[in-house]
Amino acid sequence: MIQIRQVHKSYVTGQNSLHVLKGINLEIAQGEMISIMGASGSGKSTLLNILGILDDYDSGEYFLNGEFINRLSERKAAQLRNRMVGFVFQSFNLVSFKNAMENVALPLYYQNIPRKKRNLIAMEYLDRMGLTDWAHHLPNELSGGQKQRVAIARALIGNPKVILADEPTGALDSKTSLEVMDLLQEINATGITMIIVTHEHDIALRTQKTVRISDGNITEIVVNN
Ligand code: ADP
Ligand code: MG
């Protein structure tokens, strides 16, 4: 599903260049559930952004589902992203003036699906998350766990092959974190590859493998059991 070889990435700001990823090699099979751990600033989000075709890399190779991902046009990148990837973030990234149903439906808007139809589909996904009764509520009327379930429904609605979650439980209490992890595990059990960045050991232990990143290098890959 994912093959990354010798990937390097630097951020250039003015005269300065910061070498963030220093030759990353990683293979992730379809249907795997892995966690990525590492200190703040070690390059986890940078790696996730490259995996999700939100950002380019400088050298190396990245294949996603057999497609070579490198310096794609914005249009091609968006197309592949919409078809392949769902994102979940620590801060949920919901649109504050849209209700839960409209937030879930948003990816279908970009696929030019008419409003009635996309709202119907969004309701099915909200139903799967146990949120039918909350469909017409705005994000600020939802708890953190509910917001993250809306975000997960939004990530799923495009039928992705891989879900990239950047600290999905980072803003949740421990009980809600476990509920969100249950949900991510159920989704993974349907065959969707799952990649989760986390700071928390008990979250990482619920994935099959933990990839440790330190200062832009993968230092260890541990199989959890
Ligand atoms: P992590 O997610 O592991 O905390 P990041 O991948 O976000 O780390 O960041 C790695 C390093 O790159 C940090 O030093 C961060 O400040 C820097 N960085 C991240 N994004 C940018 C950017 N867009 N421009 C410049 N520097 C960045
Ligand atoms: Mg980060």
XYZ file of C-alpha atoms and ligand atoms in Angstrom:
253
model
C 0.000 0.000 0.000
C 2.734 2.426 1.060
C 6.401 2.300 0.087
C 8.718 5.077 1.146
C 12.400 4.893 0.255
C 15.157 7.257 1.323
C 12.782 10.193 1.645
C 14.337 13.514 2.583
C 12.540 16.746 3.323
C 13.815 20.180 4.307
C 11.901 23.328 5.049
C 13.490 26.439 3.605
C 12.613 29.766 5.198
C 14.587 32.731 3.929
C 18.291 31.878 4.275
C 17.701 28.947 6.563
C 17.069 25.349 5.701
C 15.853 22.821 8.254
C 16.521 19.177 7.364
C 13.475 17.456 8.890
C 13.295 13.974 7.290
C 16.708 12.381 6.813
C 16.224 9.286 4.693
C 12.994 7.626 5.767
C 12.350 4.028 4.656
C 8.972 2.500 5.431
C 6.679 -0.161 4.012
C 3.080 -0.456 5.122
C 0.903 -3.259 3.810
C -2.745 -2.834 2.938
C -4.892 -3.380 6.023
C -2.108 -2.715 8.519
C -2.637 -0.517 11.556
C 0.512 1.234 12.692
C 1.445 3.977 15.117
C 4.165 6.590 14.794
C 5.793 7.901 17.962
C 8.538 10.416 18.557
C 9.375 13.627 20.385
C 7.769 16.889 19.383
C 9.570 18.273 16.322
C 10.954 14.879 15.230
C 9.112 15.005 11.879
C 5.949 12.957 12.472
C 3.483 15.444 10.998
C 5.839 16.185 8.127
C 5.896 12.480 7.273
C 2.116 12.229 7.572
C 1.653 15.239 5.279
C 3.851 13.597 2.654
C 1.967 10.300 3.004
C -1.306 12.195 2.563
C -0.012 14.079 -0.526
C -0.499 17.368 1.289
C 3.171 18.169 0.864
C 6.061 17.221 -1.436
C 9.396 15.682 -0.497
C 12.818 16.650 -1.831
C 14.367 13.294 -2.751
C 13.666 9.602 -2.499
C 10.590 7.692 -3.636
C 7.028 7.359 -2.465
C 4.544 4.874 -3.928
C 0.938 4.919 -2.755
C -1.120 1.963 -3.945
C 1.406 1.501 -6.756
C 1.295 5.152 -7.904
C 4.534 7.096 -7.876
C 3.860 10.226 -5.856
C 6.266 12.993 -6.751
C 5.775 16.630 -7.709
C 2.214 16.031 -8.821
C 0.122 18.894 -10.117
C -2.258 20.322 -7.517
C -5.136 18.830 -9.497
C -3.676 15.320 -9.681
C -2.664 15.432 -6.009
C -6.181 16.452 -4.980
C -7.679 13.733 -7.146
C -5.511 10.992 -5.628
C -6.011 12.359 -2.122
C -9.797 12.360 -2.514
C -9.772 8.819 -3.824
C -7.235 7.316 -1.432
C -6.839 9.175 1.840
C -8.928 10.189 4.847
C -7.525 12.557 7.478
C -8.236 12.822 11.191
C -6.625 15.573 13.296
C -6.122 16.304 16.986
C -8.149 19.508 16.733
C -10.898 17.862 14.614
C -10.736 20.583 11.919
C -14.503 20.821 11.544
C -16.035 23.824 9.807
C -17.554 25.759 12.710
C -20.564 27.229 10.855
C -21.621 23.917 9.291
C -23.582 21.281 11.182
C -22.356 17.730 11.725
C -24.115 16.387 8.619
C -22.735 19.160 6.403
C -19.224 18.616 7.768
C -19.391 14.905 6.974
C -20.796 15.642 3.509
C -18.068 18.155 2.612
C -15.732 15.776 0.695
C -18.677 14.852 -1.565
C -19.204 18.534 -2.388
C -15.738 18.478 -3.962
C -16.836 15.450 -5.981
C -19.779 17.496 -7.330
C -22.390 15.234 -5.760
C -25.707 17.100 -5.412
C -26.622 18.363 -1.951
C -29.573 16.086 -1.259
C -27.609 13.009 -2.173
C -24.496 13.954 -0.228
C -26.543 14.744 2.868
C -28.269 11.363 2.621
C -24.912 9.603 2.413
C -23.573 11.729 5.275
C -26.517 10.618 7.420
C -25.580 6.971 6.813
C -22.055 7.629 8.058
C -23.291 9.608 11.066
C -25.596 6.705 11.839
C -22.603 4.334 11.835
C -20.960 6.634 14.371
C -24.095 6.650 16.554
C -24.608 10.364 15.870
C -27.935 10.456 14.011
C -29.498 12.648 16.695
C -26.643 15.141 16.443
C -26.722 15.637 12.672
C -28.116 19.178 12.845
C -25.900 20.406 15.652
C -22.950 22.717 15.128
C -19.477 21.569 16.233
C -19.519 23.836 19.309
C -22.604 21.967 20.542
C -20.758 18.623 20.465
C -18.385 17.002 22.971
C -14.789 16.299 21.952
C -15.547 12.626 21.356
C -18.571 13.499 19.227
C -16.538 15.988 17.214
C -13.866 13.378 16.550
C -16.527 10.881 15.452
C -17.892 13.480 13.020
C -14.348 13.958 11.714
C -13.937 10.189 11.354
C -17.231 9.971 9.433
C -15.958 12.759 7.169
C -12.692 10.850 6.651
C -14.631 7.713 5.692
C -17.207 9.196 3.347
C -14.825 9.285 0.369
C -14.192 5.545 0.765
C -10.433 5.898 1.407
C -7.859 3.104 1.309
C -5.828 4.672 4.098
C -6.639 6.846 7.104
C -3.968 9.173 8.463
C -4.640 10.305 12.004
C -2.381 12.971 13.556
C -2.755 12.626 17.352
C -6.483 11.798 17.057
C -6.857 11.338 20.815
C -4.557 14.199 21.823
C -7.446 16.467 22.844
C -9.632 13.781 24.454
C -9.907 12.383 27.975
C -8.724 8.813 28.470
C -12.151 7.160 28.365
C -13.114 8.982 25.162
C -9.667 8.207 23.715
C -10.314 4.498 24.147
C -13.720 4.816 22.477
C -12.150 6.591 19.511
C -9.460 3.879 19.335
C -12.192 1.194 19.367
C -13.752 2.949 16.409
C -10.463 3.241 14.512
C -9.803 -0.454 15.143
C -13.254 -1.395 13.828
C -12.627 0.679 10.708
C -9.229 -0.968 10.257
C -10.927 -4.374 10.534
C -12.872 -3.529 7.366
C -9.548 -3.450 5.498
C -8.662 0.247 5.617
C -4.994 0.881 6.355
C -4.589 3.012 9.487
C -1.638 5.211 10.438
C -1.835 6.953 13.786
C 0.607 9.493 15.212
C 0.428 9.461 18.989
C 2.292 10.486 22.142
C 0.508 7.912 24.256
C 1.857 4.437 24.876
C -1.481 2.765 25.519
C -2.765 4.124 22.198
C 0.327 2.870 20.349
C -0.051 -0.565 21.945
C -3.424 -0.941 20.252
C -1.771 -0.838 16.830
C 0.094 -3.739 15.223
C 3.431 -1.954 14.874
C 4.993 1.141 16.353
C 7.428 3.168 14.262
C 9.738 5.355 16.334
C 11.067 8.547 14.819
C 13.900 10.534 16.310
C 15.292 13.690 14.736
C 14.093 12.790 11.239
C 15.174 9.132 11.270
C 13.261 5.938 11.947
C 15.150 4.421 14.848
C 13.008 1.395 15.621
C 9.952 -0.531 14.438
C 8.376 -2.607 17.206
C 5.728 -5.286 16.647
C 3.051 -5.033 19.349
C 1.142 -8.058 20.537
P 6.241 16.622 14.888
O 4.934 16.396 14.224
O 7.044 15.360 15.094
O 6.121 17.385 16.159
P 6.805 18.286 12.583
O 6.899 17.355 11.445
O 5.564 19.077 12.726
O 7.171 17.514 13.931
O 7.998 19.341 12.498
C 9.356 18.961 12.370
C 10.228 20.218 12.330
O 9.921 20.956 11.157
C 9.971 21.163 13.491
O 11.201 21.721 13.863
C 9.051 22.212 12.904
O 9.217 23.439 13.549
C 9.516 22.272 11.468
N 8.426 22.612 10.534
C 7.268 21.947 10.392
N 6.510 22.495 9.425
C 7.207 23.533 8.937
C 6.984 24.502 7.904
N 5.865 24.491 7.182
N 7.933 25.430 7.674
C 9.070 25.442 8.390
N 9.371 24.553 9.376
C 8.464 23.616 9.649
Mg 3.002 16.901 14.818
